[in-house]
Coordinates of N, CA and C in Angstrom, one line a residue:
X1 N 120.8 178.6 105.1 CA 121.3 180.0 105.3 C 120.1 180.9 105.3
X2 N 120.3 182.2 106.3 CA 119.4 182.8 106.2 C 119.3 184.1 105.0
X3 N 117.8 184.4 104.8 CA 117.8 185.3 103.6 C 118.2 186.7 104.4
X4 N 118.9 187.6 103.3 CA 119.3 188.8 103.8 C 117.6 189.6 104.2
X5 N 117.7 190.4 105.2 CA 116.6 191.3 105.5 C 116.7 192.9 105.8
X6 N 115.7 193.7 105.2 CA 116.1 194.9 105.3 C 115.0 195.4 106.0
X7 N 115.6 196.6 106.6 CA 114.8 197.2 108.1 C 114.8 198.2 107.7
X8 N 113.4 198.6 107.8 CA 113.0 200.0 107.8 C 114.5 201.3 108.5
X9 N 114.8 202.2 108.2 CA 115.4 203.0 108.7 C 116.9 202.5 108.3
X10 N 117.4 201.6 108.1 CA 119.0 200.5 107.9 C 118.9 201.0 106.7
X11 N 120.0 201.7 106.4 CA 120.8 201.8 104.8 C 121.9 200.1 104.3
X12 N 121.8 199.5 105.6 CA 122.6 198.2 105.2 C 122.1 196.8 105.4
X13 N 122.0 195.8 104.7 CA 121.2 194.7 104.7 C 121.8 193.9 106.3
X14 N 121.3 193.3 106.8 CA 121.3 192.4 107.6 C 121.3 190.9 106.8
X15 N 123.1 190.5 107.4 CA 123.1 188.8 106.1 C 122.9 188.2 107.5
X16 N 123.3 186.5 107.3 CA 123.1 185.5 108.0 C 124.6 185.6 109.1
X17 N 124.0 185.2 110.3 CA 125.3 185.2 110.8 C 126.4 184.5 110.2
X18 N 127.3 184.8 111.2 CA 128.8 184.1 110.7 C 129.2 183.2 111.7
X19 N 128.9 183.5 112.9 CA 129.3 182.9 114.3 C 128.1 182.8 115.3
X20 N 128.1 181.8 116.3 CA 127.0 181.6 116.9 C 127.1 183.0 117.9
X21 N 127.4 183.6 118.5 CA 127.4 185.0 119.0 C 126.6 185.7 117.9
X22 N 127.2 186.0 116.8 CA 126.5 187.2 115.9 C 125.2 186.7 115.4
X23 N 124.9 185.0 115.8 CA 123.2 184.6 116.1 C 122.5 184.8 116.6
X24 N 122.8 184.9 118.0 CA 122.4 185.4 119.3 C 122.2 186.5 119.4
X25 N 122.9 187.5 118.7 CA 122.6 189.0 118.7 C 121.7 189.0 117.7
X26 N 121.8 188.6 116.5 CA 120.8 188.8 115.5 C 119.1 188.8 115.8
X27 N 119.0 187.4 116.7 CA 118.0 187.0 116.8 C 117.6 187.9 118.1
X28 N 118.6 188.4 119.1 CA 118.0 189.4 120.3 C 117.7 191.1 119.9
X29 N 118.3 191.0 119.1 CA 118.0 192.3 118.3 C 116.6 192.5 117.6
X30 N 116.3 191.6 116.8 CA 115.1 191.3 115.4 C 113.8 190.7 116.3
X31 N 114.2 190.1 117.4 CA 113.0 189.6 118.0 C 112.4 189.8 119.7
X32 N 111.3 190.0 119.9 CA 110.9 190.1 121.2 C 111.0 189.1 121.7
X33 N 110.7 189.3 123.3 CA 110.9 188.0 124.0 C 109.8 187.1 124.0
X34 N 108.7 187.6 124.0 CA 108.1 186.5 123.5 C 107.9 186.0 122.6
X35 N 108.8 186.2 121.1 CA 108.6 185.6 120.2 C 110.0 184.9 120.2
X36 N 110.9 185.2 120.8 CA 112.0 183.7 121.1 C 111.7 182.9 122.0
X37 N 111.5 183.4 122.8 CA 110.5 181.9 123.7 C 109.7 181.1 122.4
X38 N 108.5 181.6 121.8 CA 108.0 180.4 121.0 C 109.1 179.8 120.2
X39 N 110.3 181.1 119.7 CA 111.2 180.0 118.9 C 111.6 179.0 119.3
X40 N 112.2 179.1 120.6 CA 112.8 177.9 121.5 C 112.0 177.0 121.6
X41 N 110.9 177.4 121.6 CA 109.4 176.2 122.3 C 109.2 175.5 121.2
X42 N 109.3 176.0 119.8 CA 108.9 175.5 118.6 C 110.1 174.5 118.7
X43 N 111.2 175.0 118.3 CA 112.2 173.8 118.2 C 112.3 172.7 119.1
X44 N 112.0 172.9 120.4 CA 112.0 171.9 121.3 C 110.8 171.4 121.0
X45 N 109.8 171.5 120.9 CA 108.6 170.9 120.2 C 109.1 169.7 119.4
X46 N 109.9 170.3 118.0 CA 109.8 169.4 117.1 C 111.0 168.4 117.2
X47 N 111.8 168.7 117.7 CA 113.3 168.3 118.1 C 112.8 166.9 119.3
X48 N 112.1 167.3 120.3 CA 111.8 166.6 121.3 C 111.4 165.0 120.8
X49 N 111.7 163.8 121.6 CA 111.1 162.6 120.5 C 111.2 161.8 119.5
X50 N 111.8 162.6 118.6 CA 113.0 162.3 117.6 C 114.1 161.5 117.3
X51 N 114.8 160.5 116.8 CA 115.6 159.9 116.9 C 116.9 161.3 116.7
X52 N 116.9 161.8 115.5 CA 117.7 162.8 115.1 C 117.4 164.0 115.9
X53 N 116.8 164.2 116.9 CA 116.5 165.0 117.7 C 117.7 166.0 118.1
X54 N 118.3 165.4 118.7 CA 120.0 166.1 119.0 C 121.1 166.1 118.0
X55 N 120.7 165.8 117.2 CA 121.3 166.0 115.8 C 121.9 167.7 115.8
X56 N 123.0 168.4 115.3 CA 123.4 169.5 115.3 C 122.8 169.8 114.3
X57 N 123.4 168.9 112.6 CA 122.8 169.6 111.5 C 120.6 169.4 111.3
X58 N 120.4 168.7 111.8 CA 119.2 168.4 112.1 C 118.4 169.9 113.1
X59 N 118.7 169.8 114.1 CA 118.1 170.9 114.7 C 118.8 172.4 114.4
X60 N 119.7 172.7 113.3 CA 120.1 173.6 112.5 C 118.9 174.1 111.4
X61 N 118.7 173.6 110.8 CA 117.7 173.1 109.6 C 116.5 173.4 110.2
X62 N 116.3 173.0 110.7 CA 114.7 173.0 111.7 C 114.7 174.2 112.2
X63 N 115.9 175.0 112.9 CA 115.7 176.7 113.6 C 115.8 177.3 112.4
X64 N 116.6 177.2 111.4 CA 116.4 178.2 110.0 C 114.9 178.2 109.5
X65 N 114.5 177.2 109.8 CA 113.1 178.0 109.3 C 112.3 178.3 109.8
X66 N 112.4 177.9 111.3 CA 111.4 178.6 112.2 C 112.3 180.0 112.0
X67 N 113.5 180.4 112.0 CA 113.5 181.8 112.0 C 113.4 182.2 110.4
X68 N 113.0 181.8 109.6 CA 112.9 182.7 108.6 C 111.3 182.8 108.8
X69 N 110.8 181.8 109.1 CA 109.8 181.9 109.6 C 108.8 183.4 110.4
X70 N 109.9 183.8 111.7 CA 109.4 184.4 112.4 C 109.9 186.1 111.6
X71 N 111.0 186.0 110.9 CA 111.4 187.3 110.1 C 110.3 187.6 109.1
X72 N 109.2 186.9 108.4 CA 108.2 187.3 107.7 C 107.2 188.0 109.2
X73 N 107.0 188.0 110.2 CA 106.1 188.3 110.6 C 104.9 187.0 111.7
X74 N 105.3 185.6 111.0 CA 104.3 185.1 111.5 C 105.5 184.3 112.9
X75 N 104.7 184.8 114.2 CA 105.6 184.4 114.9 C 104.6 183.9 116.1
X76 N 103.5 183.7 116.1 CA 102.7 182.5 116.9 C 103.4 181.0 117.3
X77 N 102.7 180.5 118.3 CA 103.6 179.2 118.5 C 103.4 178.3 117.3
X78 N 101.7 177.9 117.0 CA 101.6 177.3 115.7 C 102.3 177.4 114.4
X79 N 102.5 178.6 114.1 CA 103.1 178.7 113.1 C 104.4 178.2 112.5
X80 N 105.6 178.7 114.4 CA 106.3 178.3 114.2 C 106.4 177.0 114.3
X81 N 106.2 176.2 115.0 CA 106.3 174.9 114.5 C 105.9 174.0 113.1
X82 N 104.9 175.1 112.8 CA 104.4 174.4 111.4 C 105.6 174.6 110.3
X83 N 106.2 175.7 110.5 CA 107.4 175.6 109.9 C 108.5 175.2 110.1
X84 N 108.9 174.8 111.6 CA 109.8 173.4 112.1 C 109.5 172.4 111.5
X85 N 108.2 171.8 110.9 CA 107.6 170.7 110.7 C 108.0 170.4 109.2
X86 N 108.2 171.4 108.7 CA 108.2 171.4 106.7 C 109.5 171.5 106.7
X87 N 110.4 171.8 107.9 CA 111.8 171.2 107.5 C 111.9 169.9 108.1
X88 N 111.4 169.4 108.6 CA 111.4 167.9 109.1 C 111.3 167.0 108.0
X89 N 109.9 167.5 107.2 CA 110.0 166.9 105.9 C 110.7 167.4 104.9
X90 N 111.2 168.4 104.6 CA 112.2 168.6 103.4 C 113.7 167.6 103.8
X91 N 113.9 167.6 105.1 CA 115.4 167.2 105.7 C 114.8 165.4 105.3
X92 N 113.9 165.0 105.5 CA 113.6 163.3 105.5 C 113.9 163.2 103.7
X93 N 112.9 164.3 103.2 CA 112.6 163.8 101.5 C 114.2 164.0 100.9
X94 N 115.4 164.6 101.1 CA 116.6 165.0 100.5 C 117.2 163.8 101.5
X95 N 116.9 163.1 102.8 CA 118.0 162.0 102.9 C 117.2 161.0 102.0
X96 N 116.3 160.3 102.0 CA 115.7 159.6 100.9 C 116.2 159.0 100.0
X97 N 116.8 157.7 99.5 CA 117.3 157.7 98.2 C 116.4 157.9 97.4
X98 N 116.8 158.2 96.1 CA 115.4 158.4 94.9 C 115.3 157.1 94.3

């Protein structure tokens, strides 16, 4: 889930969507186009190759944190993927038995 975010000039928080439409808006709203292009390119990046690749809840997980990611500010291609990549391993270390 994404963290609530507050925008300069907004008297009301921005939550996580509810529906893939109010996603789509969210993210066309909050982001330039060149920084959704690297979103998409980041996810495709890491998604690409993958056994779990096409996985829904898998490449869910992987865009949450490229976009919380890119809501702090760091929105480079590197980056985002580097934070595609730390949910690749959070998502492996929690299937894991202990």
């Amino acid at each position: 889930m994404l963290d609530p975010v507050r925008e300069p000039g907004r008297s009301s928080d921005v939550s996580a969507p509810t529906s893939p439409i109010e996603a789509g808006r969210m993210i066309s709203e909050h982001f330039d186009t060149r920084t959704r292009i690297n979103m998409k390119l980041a996810l495709d990046r890491i998604c690409r190759n993958r056994a779990v690749g096409e996985d829904h809840a898998f490449r869910k997980s992987v865009a949450e944190n490229i976009i919380r990611c890119a809501l702090t500010g760091r929105t480079g291609i590197g980056q985002l993927v580097d934070a595609g990549e730390r949910a690749v391993v959070t998502t492996r270390a929690a299937r894991k038995p202990v």
